[in-house]
Short mmCIF file of C-alpha atoms and ligand atoms in Angstrom, two decimals:
data_model
loop_
_atom_site.label_atom_id
_atom_site.label_comp_id
_atom_site.label_asym_id
_atom_site.label_seq_id
_atom_site.Cartn_x
_atom_site.Cartn_y
_atom_site.Cartn_z
CA UNK D 1 95.19 97.93 132.01
CA UNK D 2 98.41 96.12 132.88
CA UNK D 3 100.68 95.70 129.88
CA UNK D 4 104.01 93.94 129.81
CA UNK D 5 106.83 96.19 130.97
CA UNK D 6 108.81 95.56 127.77
CA UNK D 7 106.28 97.50 125.70
CA UNK D 8 105.88 100.35 128.21
CA UNK D 9 109.36 101.65 127.46
CA UNK D 10 108.91 101.70 123.70
CA UNK D 11 108.00 104.92 121.87
CA UNK D 12 105.36 104.57 119.13
CA UNK D 13 106.63 105.36 115.62
CA UNK D 14 106.36 109.15 115.08
CA UNK D 15 106.77 108.73 111.33
CA UNK D 16 103.62 106.61 111.23
CA UNK D 17 101.81 109.08 113.54
CA UNK D 18 102.38 112.04 111.19
CA UNK D 19 101.35 109.96 108.21
CA UNK D 20 98.13 108.92 109.98
CA UNK D 21 97.32 112.57 110.78
CA UNK D 22 98.00 113.65 107.18
CA UNK D 23 95.83 110.82 105.82
CA UNK D 24 92.98 111.75 108.19
CA UNK D 25 93.12 115.35 106.91
CA UNK D 26 93.06 114.06 103.32
CA UNK D 27 89.95 112.00 104.11
CA UNK D 28 88.29 115.21 105.29
CA UNK D 29 88.94 116.61 101.82
CA UNK D 30 91.90 118.82 102.82
CA UNK D 31 94.56 119.22 100.12
CA UNK D 32 97.53 117.76 102.02
CA UNK D 33 100.91 117.34 100.36
CA UNK D 34 102.84 114.59 102.03
CA UNK D 35 106.61 114.43 102.27
CA UNK D 36 106.42 112.15 105.27
CA UNK D 37 106.27 108.66 103.82
CA UNK D 38 109.30 106.46 103.41
CA UNK D 39 108.11 104.58 100.37
CA UNK D 40 108.51 104.89 96.61
CA UNK D 41 105.34 106.22 94.96
CA UNK D 42 105.79 103.90 91.94
CA UNK D 43 103.87 100.71 91.28
CA UNK D 44 105.79 97.47 91.70
CA UNK D 45 107.23 96.71 88.23
CA UNK D 46 104.91 94.59 86.06
CA UNK D 47 107.22 91.57 85.65
CA UNK D 48 107.51 91.23 89.43
CA UNK D 49 103.74 91.36 89.89
CA UNK D 50 103.27 88.88 87.04
CA UNK D 51 105.67 86.40 88.69
CA UNK D 52 103.70 86.51 91.93
CA UNK D 53 100.41 86.14 90.04
CA UNK D 54 101.78 83.13 88.18
CA UNK D 55 102.96 81.59 91.47
CA UNK D 56 99.50 82.12 92.92
CA UNK D 57 97.94 80.43 89.90
CA UNK D 58 100.40 77.55 90.20
CA UNK D 59 99.22 76.98 93.76
CA UNK D 60 102.26 78.30 95.64
CA UNK D 61 99.90 78.95 98.50
CA UNK D 62 101.12 76.55 101.16
CA UNK D 63 103.47 76.74 104.12
CA UNK D 64 107.03 77.01 102.88
CA UNK D 65 110.46 76.56 104.42
CA UNK D 66 110.84 78.90 107.40
CA UNK D 67 114.04 80.53 106.10
CA UNK D 68 112.57 81.12 102.64
CA UNK D 69 112.01 79.47 99.26
CA UNK D 70 115.31 77.79 98.23
CA UNK D 71 115.36 79.61 94.89
CA UNK D 72 114.98 82.98 96.55
CA UNK D 73 117.78 82.22 99.03
CA UNK D 74 119.93 81.26 96.05
CA UNK D 75 119.04 84.46 94.17
CA UNK D 76 119.86 86.58 97.24
CA UNK D 77 123.20 84.83 97.84
CA UNK D 78 124.06 85.26 94.16
CA UNK D 79 123.18 88.97 94.28
CA UNK D 80 125.29 89.51 97.40
CA UNK D 81 128.24 87.81 95.71
CA UNK D 82 127.86 89.64 92.40
CA UNK D 83 126.91 93.13 93.54
CA UNK D 84 128.55 93.35 96.94
CA UNK D 85 131.51 90.95 96.85
CA UNK D 86 130.14 89.14 99.90
CA UNK D 87 130.78 85.37 99.66
CA UNK D 88 127.48 84.20 101.16
CA UNK D 89 125.94 80.82 100.33
CA UNK D 90 122.15 80.26 100.16
CA UNK D 91 122.24 78.65 103.63
CA UNK D 92 123.52 81.97 105.05
CA UNK D 93 120.26 83.71 104.10
CA UNK D 94 116.97 84.06 105.99
CA UNK D 95 114.02 85.60 104.14
CA UNK D 96 112.02 87.79 106.52
CA UNK D 97 108.84 89.89 106.59
CA UNK D 98 110.66 93.01 105.45
CA UNK D 99 113.93 94.57 106.48
CA UNK D 100 112.28 95.63 109.74
CA UNK D 101 111.64 92.02 110.67
CA UNK D 102 115.17 90.93 109.85
CA UNK D 103 116.56 93.61 112.21
CA UNK D 104 114.07 92.64 114.90
CA UNK D 105 115.01 88.95 114.55
CA UNK D 106 118.70 89.80 114.80
CA UNK D 107 118.32 91.89 117.93
CA UNK D 108 116.16 89.25 119.61
CA UNK D 109 118.76 86.64 118.71
CA UNK D 110 121.93 88.49 119.70
CA UNK D 111 121.11 91.05 122.40
CA UNK D 112 120.77 90.38 126.12
CA UNK D 113 119.95 92.73 129.00
CA UNK D 114 122.98 94.91 129.65
CA UNK D 115 124.32 94.63 126.11
CA UNK D 116 125.06 97.93 124.41
CA UNK D 117 124.27 98.66 120.77
CA UNK D 118 125.96 101.64 119.13
CA UNK D 119 123.60 103.65 116.93
CA UNK D 120 124.79 106.80 115.11
CA UNK D 121 122.20 109.61 115.19
CA UNK D 122 120.29 110.67 113.15
CA UNK D 123 119.10 107.07 113.05
CA UNK D 124 116.23 105.15 111.52
CA UNK D 125 113.35 105.48 113.97
CA UNK D 126 113.05 101.78 114.87
CA UNK D 127 116.65 100.91 115.82
CA UNK D 128 116.66 102.19 119.43
CA UNK D 129 113.15 100.89 120.11
CA UNK D 130 114.03 97.42 118.83
CA UNK D 131 117.19 97.38 120.96
CA UNK D 132 115.06 98.26 124.01
CA UNK D 133 112.54 95.54 123.15
CA UNK D 134 115.41 93.06 123.11
CA UNK D 135 116.42 94.27 126.60
CA UNK D 136 119.57 96.02 125.39
CA UNK D 137 120.80 99.57 125.82
CA UNK D 138 120.96 101.85 122.77
CA UNK D 139 124.13 103.96 122.84
CA UNK D 140 123.38 106.93 120.64
CA UNK D 141 126.35 108.71 119.07
CA UNK D 142 125.36 112.10 117.68
CA UNK D 143 126.76 113.29 114.38
CA UNK D 144 126.65 116.82 112.99
CA UNK D 145 125.51 118.50 109.82
CA UNK D 146 129.10 119.79 109.37
CA UNK D 147 130.42 116.23 109.61
CA UNK D 148 127.96 115.15 106.90
CA UNK D 149 125.90 113.28 109.53
CA UNK D 150 128.53 110.53 109.61
CA UNK D 151 130.07 108.85 112.64
CA UNK D 152 133.87 109.20 112.67
CA UNK D 153 136.22 106.31 113.50
CA UNK D 154 137.25 108.22 116.65
CA UNK D 155 133.62 108.54 117.77
CA UNK D 156 133.06 104.84 117.19
CA UNK D 157 136.21 103.93 119.12
CA UNK D 158 135.15 106.14 122.04
CA UNK D 159 131.67 104.62 122.20
CA UNK D 160 132.92 101.02 122.46
CA UNK D 161 132.93 99.58 125.98
CA UNK D 162 133.32 96.02 127.30
CA UNK D 163 129.50 95.77 127.08
CA UNK D 164 129.26 96.72 123.40
CA UNK D 165 127.84 93.88 121.38
CA UNK D 166 126.83 95.55 118.14
CA UNK D 167 127.23 98.59 115.92
CA UNK D 168 124.40 99.42 113.50
CA UNK D 169 125.56 101.03 110.27
CA UNK D 170 123.00 102.34 107.79
CA UNK D 171 124.31 103.60 104.47
CA UNK D 172 122.67 105.12 102.48
CA UNK D 173 120.93 106.51 105.51
CA UNK D 174 117.35 107.07 106.46
CA UNK D 175 116.77 109.90 107.45
CA UNK D 176 119.77 111.89 106.16
CA UNK D 177 120.37 110.30 102.74
CA UNK D 178 124.10 110.30 103.52
CA UNK D 179 126.32 107.64 101.97
CA UNK D 180 129.62 106.64 103.57
CA UNK D 181 132.39 106.74 100.96
CA UNK D 182 134.40 103.51 100.59
CA UNK D 183 137.37 105.06 102.44
CA UNK D 184 135.08 106.03 105.32
CA UNK D 185 133.66 102.49 105.49
CA UNK D 186 137.21 101.10 105.59
CA UNK D 187 138.14 103.47 108.42
CA UNK D 188 135.16 102.30 110.49
CA UNK D 189 135.98 98.68 109.63
CA UNK D 190 139.50 99.18 111.03
CA UNK D 191 137.98 100.07 114.41
CA UNK D 192 135.49 97.19 114.36
CA UNK D 193 138.33 94.77 113.55
CA UNK D 194 139.97 95.59 116.88
CA UNK D 195 136.95 94.58 118.94
CA UNK D 196 134.75 91.57 119.56
CA UNK D 197 131.56 93.16 118.23
CA UNK D 198 129.04 92.62 115.44
CA UNK D 199 128.28 95.12 112.70
CA UNK D 200 124.73 95.05 111.45
CA UNK D 201 124.84 96.69 108.05
CA UNK D 202 121.42 97.92 106.96
CA UNK D 203 121.77 98.22 103.19
CA UNK D 204 118.13 98.62 102.21
CA UNK D 205 118.83 101.80 100.17
CA UNK D 206 122.06 100.55 98.54
CA UNK D 207 120.80 100.96 94.96
CA UNK D 208 119.41 104.46 95.42
CA UNK D 209 122.55 106.51 94.84
CA UNK D 210 123.28 109.85 93.09
CA UNK D 211 126.18 111.90 91.75
CA UNK D 212 128.46 108.88 91.34
CA UNK D 213 128.22 107.82 94.99
CA UNK D 214 129.44 104.28 95.62
CA UNK D 215 128.12 101.75 98.09
CA UNK D 216 130.67 99.52 99.82
CA UNK D 217 129.36 96.88 102.17
CA UNK D 218 131.50 96.86 105.30
CA UNK D 219 131.57 93.06 105.14
CA UNK D 220 133.46 93.25 101.85
CA UNK D 221 136.37 95.18 103.37
CA UNK D 222 138.24 92.04 104.49
CA UNK D 223 137.58 88.36 105.33
CA UNK D 224 137.84 89.32 109.00
CA UNK D 225 135.09 91.94 108.64
CA UNK D 226 132.97 89.52 106.64
CA UNK D 227 132.92 87.22 109.71
CA UNK D 228 131.80 90.11 111.94
CA UNK D 229 129.12 91.50 109.63
CA UNK D 230 125.46 90.73 109.28
CA UNK D 231 123.69 92.27 106.29
CA UNK D 232 120.06 93.32 106.57
CA UNK D 233 118.18 94.41 103.49
CA UNK D 234 114.98 93.98 101.53
CA UNK D 235 113.04 94.60 98.34
CA UNK D 236 110.77 97.42 99.55
CA UNK D 237 112.72 100.48 98.47
CA UNK D 238 114.63 99.25 95.39
CA UNK D 239 111.67 97.58 93.69
CA UNK D 240 108.75 99.61 95.11
CA UNK D 241 107.59 96.55 97.06
CA UNK D 242 106.83 98.07 100.47
CA UNK D 243 103.55 96.21 100.92
CA UNK D 244 104.95 92.83 99.93
CA UNK D 245 106.88 92.55 103.17
CA UNK D 246 110.00 90.79 101.94
CA UNK D 247 113.41 91.37 103.42
CA UNK D 248 116.37 89.23 104.33
CA UNK D 249 119.44 88.89 106.46
CA UNK D 250 122.75 87.29 105.58
CA UNK D 251 124.83 86.01 108.46
CA UNK D 252 127.15 83.28 109.73
CA UNK D 253 125.42 79.88 110.02
CA UNK D 254 124.88 79.77 113.82
CA UNK D 255 122.97 83.07 113.59
CA UNK D 256 120.93 81.85 110.62
CA UNK D 257 120.03 78.73 112.59
CA UNK D 258 119.02 80.72 115.68
CA UNK D 259 116.99 83.26 113.67
CA UNK D 260 115.24 80.42 111.86
CA UNK D 261 114.28 78.90 115.22
CA UNK D 262 112.89 82.26 116.36
CA UNK D 263 111.05 82.76 113.08
CA UNK D 264 109.76 79.18 113.23
CA UNK D 265 107.96 80.04 116.47
CA UNK D 266 106.75 83.47 115.41
CA UNK D 267 105.94 84.34 111.80
CA UNK D 268 107.14 81.18 109.95
CA UNK D 269 107.78 81.68 106.24
CA UNK D 270 107.12 84.90 104.34
CA UNK D 271 103.99 84.71 102.11
CA UNK D 272 104.95 81.95 99.66
CA UNK D 273 103.70 83.41 96.37
CA UNK D 274 105.07 86.86 97.22
CA UNK D 275 108.56 85.33 97.39
CA UNK D 276 108.22 84.46 93.70
CA UNK D 277 107.86 88.17 92.95
CA UNK D 278 111.13 88.76 94.82
CA UNK D 279 112.84 86.02 92.79
CA UNK D 280 111.76 87.83 89.60
CA UNK D 281 113.05 91.12 91.06
CA UNK D 282 116.57 89.73 91.46
CA UNK D 283 116.64 87.41 88.44
CA UNK D 284 114.98 89.84 85.99
CA UNK D 285 116.16 92.99 84.24
CA UNK D 286 117.33 95.79 86.54
CA UNK D 287 116.12 98.51 84.13
CA UNK D 288 113.18 99.23 86.43
CA UNK D 289 115.62 100.17 89.20
CA UNK D 290 117.52 102.52 86.90
CA UNK D 291 114.26 104.17 85.83
CA UNK D 292 113.10 104.73 89.39
CA UNK D 293 116.49 106.03 90.53
CA UNK D 294 116.56 108.43 87.56
CA UNK D 295 113.14 109.74 88.56
CA UNK D 296 114.28 110.17 92.16
CA UNK D 297 117.40 112.00 90.94
CA UNK D 298 115.28 114.54 89.06
CA UNK D 299 113.08 115.14 92.10
CA UNK D 300 116.08 115.38 94.41
CA UNK D 301 117.48 118.19 92.31
CA UNK D 302 114.23 120.15 92.49
CA UNK D 303 113.90 119.63 96.26
CA UNK D 304 117.50 120.69 96.86
CA UNK D 305 117.05 123.84 94.77
CA UNK D 306 114.14 124.85 96.99
CA UNK D 307 115.83 123.80 100.24
CA UNK D 308 119.04 125.69 99.43
CA UNK D 309 117.03 128.83 98.71
CA UNK D 310 115.20 128.77 102.06
CA UNK D 311 116.82 131.16 104.52
CA UNK D 312 117.98 129.42 107.70
CA UNK D 313 117.96 125.91 106.23
CA UNK D 314 121.26 124.03 106.08
CA UNK D 315 121.39 120.73 104.28
CA UNK D 316 124.40 118.85 102.95
CA UNK D 317 123.36 117.34 99.60
CA UNK D 318 122.42 113.72 100.27
CA UNK D 319 123.91 111.12 97.94
CA UNK D 320 121.43 108.34 98.53
CA UNK D 321 117.92 107.19 99.52
CA UNK D 322 115.04 109.62 98.85
CA UNK D 323 115.23 111.99 101.80
CA UNK D 324 116.62 115.40 102.59
CA UNK D 325 117.26 116.34 106.20
CA UNK D 326 117.53 120.11 106.51
CA UNK D 327 118.66 121.68 109.74
CA UNK D 328 116.09 124.17 111.06
CA UNK D 329 118.11 125.08 114.17
CA UNK D 330 118.48 128.73 113.13
CA UNK D 331 114.69 129.17 113.16
CA UNK D 332 114.58 128.57 116.92
CA UNK D 333 111.68 126.07 116.87
CA UNK D 334 111.56 122.45 117.93
CA UNK D 335 111.06 119.98 115.11
CA UNK D 336 107.71 118.68 116.38
CA UNK D 337 106.25 122.20 116.75
CA UNK D 338 107.58 123.09 113.30
CA UNK D 339 106.00 120.05 111.64
CA UNK D 340 102.70 120.43 113.51
CA UNK D 341 102.41 124.07 112.43
CA UNK D 342 103.47 123.25 108.86
CA UNK D 343 100.73 120.65 108.60
CA UNK D 344 98.10 122.89 110.23
CA UNK D 345 98.92 126.12 108.37
CA UNK D 346 100.18 124.91 104.98
CA UNK D 347 98.91 121.33 104.82
CA UNK D 348 102.39 119.95 104.20
CA UNK D 349 103.42 116.80 106.07
CA UNK D 350 107.07 116.42 107.07
CA UNK D 351 108.59 114.30 109.83
CA UNK D 352 110.12 116.00 112.89
CA UNK D 353 113.79 115.18 113.34
CA UNK D 354 113.17 114.26 116.97
CA UNK D 355 111.86 110.92 115.66
CA UNK D 356 115.40 110.25 114.41
CA UNK D 357 117.29 111.68 117.39
CA UNK D 358 117.87 115.14 115.81
CA UNK D 359 115.44 117.74 117.16
CA UNK D 360 116.93 120.56 115.06
CA UNK D 361 116.11 118.91 111.73
CA UNK D 362 113.12 117.79 109.69
CA UNK D 363 112.90 114.95 107.19
CA UNK D 364 111.38 115.48 103.77
CA UNK D 365 110.83 112.47 101.56
CA UNK D 366 110.83 113.26 97.84
CA UNK D 367 109.09 110.04 96.88
CA UNK D 368 106.31 112.25 95.48
CA UNK D 369 105.34 113.59 92.06
CA UNK D 370 107.21 116.61 90.66
CA UNK D 371 104.00 118.65 90.76
CA UNK D 372 103.48 117.83 94.42
CA UNK D 373 107.12 118.66 95.13
CA UNK D 374 106.91 122.11 93.46
CA UNK D 375 103.67 122.99 95.24
CA UNK D 376 104.75 121.55 98.61
CA UNK D 377 108.19 123.15 98.58
CA UNK D 378 106.64 126.52 97.70
CA UNK D 379 104.29 126.18 100.65
CA UNK D 380 107.23 125.21 102.89
CA UNK D 381 109.20 128.24 101.68
CA UNK D 382 106.23 130.53 102.44
CA UNK D 383 105.87 128.93 105.86
CA UNK D 384 109.51 129.50 106.79
CA UNK D 385 109.35 133.09 105.52
CA UNK D 386 106.34 133.66 107.79
CA UNK D 387 108.47 132.56 110.79
CA UNK D 388 111.33 134.94 110.08
N1 PLP J 401 115.84 100.03 107.37
C1 PLP J 401 115.67 101.32 107.03
C2 PLP J 401 116.82 102.24 107.15
C3 PLP J 401 114.42 101.77 106.58
O1 PLP J 401 114.26 103.05 106.24
C4 PLP J 401 113.34 100.86 106.50
C5 PLP J 401 112.00 101.32 106.10
O2 PLP J 401 111.64 102.45 106.16
C6 PLP J 401 113.59 99.52 106.85
C7 PLP J 401 114.83 99.15 107.28
C8 PLP J 401 112.51 98.48 106.80
O3 PLP J 401 111.97 98.28 105.56
P1 PLP J 401 110.89 97.15 105.27
O4 PLP J 401 110.55 96.49 106.57
O5 PLP J 401 109.74 97.87 104.67
O6 PLP J 401 111.56 96.20 104.33
#
């Protein structure tokens, strides 16, 4: 069958593939422990669900404004001003079908064939594929476990060419959980300031921080950087709202206008009554976020204790998100073979680092119950011992 060339070059999501395999095994009755999913295992907080239910009852079931419900755009702009010191107005916001959709919209709006997009590796699985879909060229800059999986200002400077149009920064990071310290963000900002490029700052994990780590949005570094930055984020991770499909971008007005045109001919508005849940998420108490982050912190500690005790694993302690990204290089196996064998032999699902541009690592998500973590990490330890 002849398919459009643009899709032929795109790699299917490996993270979803592993999850599908693990779920199929579970359906067969096999006791699979999954550390492969990138979503909180909590229910969406009750007040958020109640707000969406009320909106449904009130008949908020019709087409809405393409860029989002005005009150939600206001709540997002207010949050960006309060929490992130980013002086956005409601008209700078577009509400999208998740953070994934906001990134896709941005790339379709800004990237042309021949344009280069700098992506530090390990990267979130979809960035390079989205760049390719937009006709651009992903320029992958590898980082190391010793360097805390962070791109240095020198590396960024070296990667910039006359064709560079964009740099994608993701902090806290999926898959490594690394958080750039404010001084590190400022150092990267100093490089960006010297060039005519955009920074897309994916801040979807900004609230999930540990050990006193601080999140600084690169757009808040200076007014100049604010003009060069586009923020992409969403409600999925912070409020356990993965299935709601609500994200947003914040950008200068010409970009907002262009993205709204694109969205107007593709998905139109995000589900109207769901947006009322998102309004409640931002306008309501943030205690639910603290509770979930505290639970993640407890699990993170347990996972790290196991990981640090496994011979051959090296893993800088991540300060954000809900992933650890141990290096398995010393074991002499490729990440895909490792994860396949781990699933087959021990029924533990992890994601091979190759999906994130790091074939000597695996990603473990600790968005799982403490019991599952103890059992799964014990099985992983036994598995590694059997390889040595
Ligand atoms: N950005 C990063 C770094 C992510 O990890 C994810 C989800 O896994 C997204 C964006 C997209 O999130 P969603 O589309 O569910 O809002």
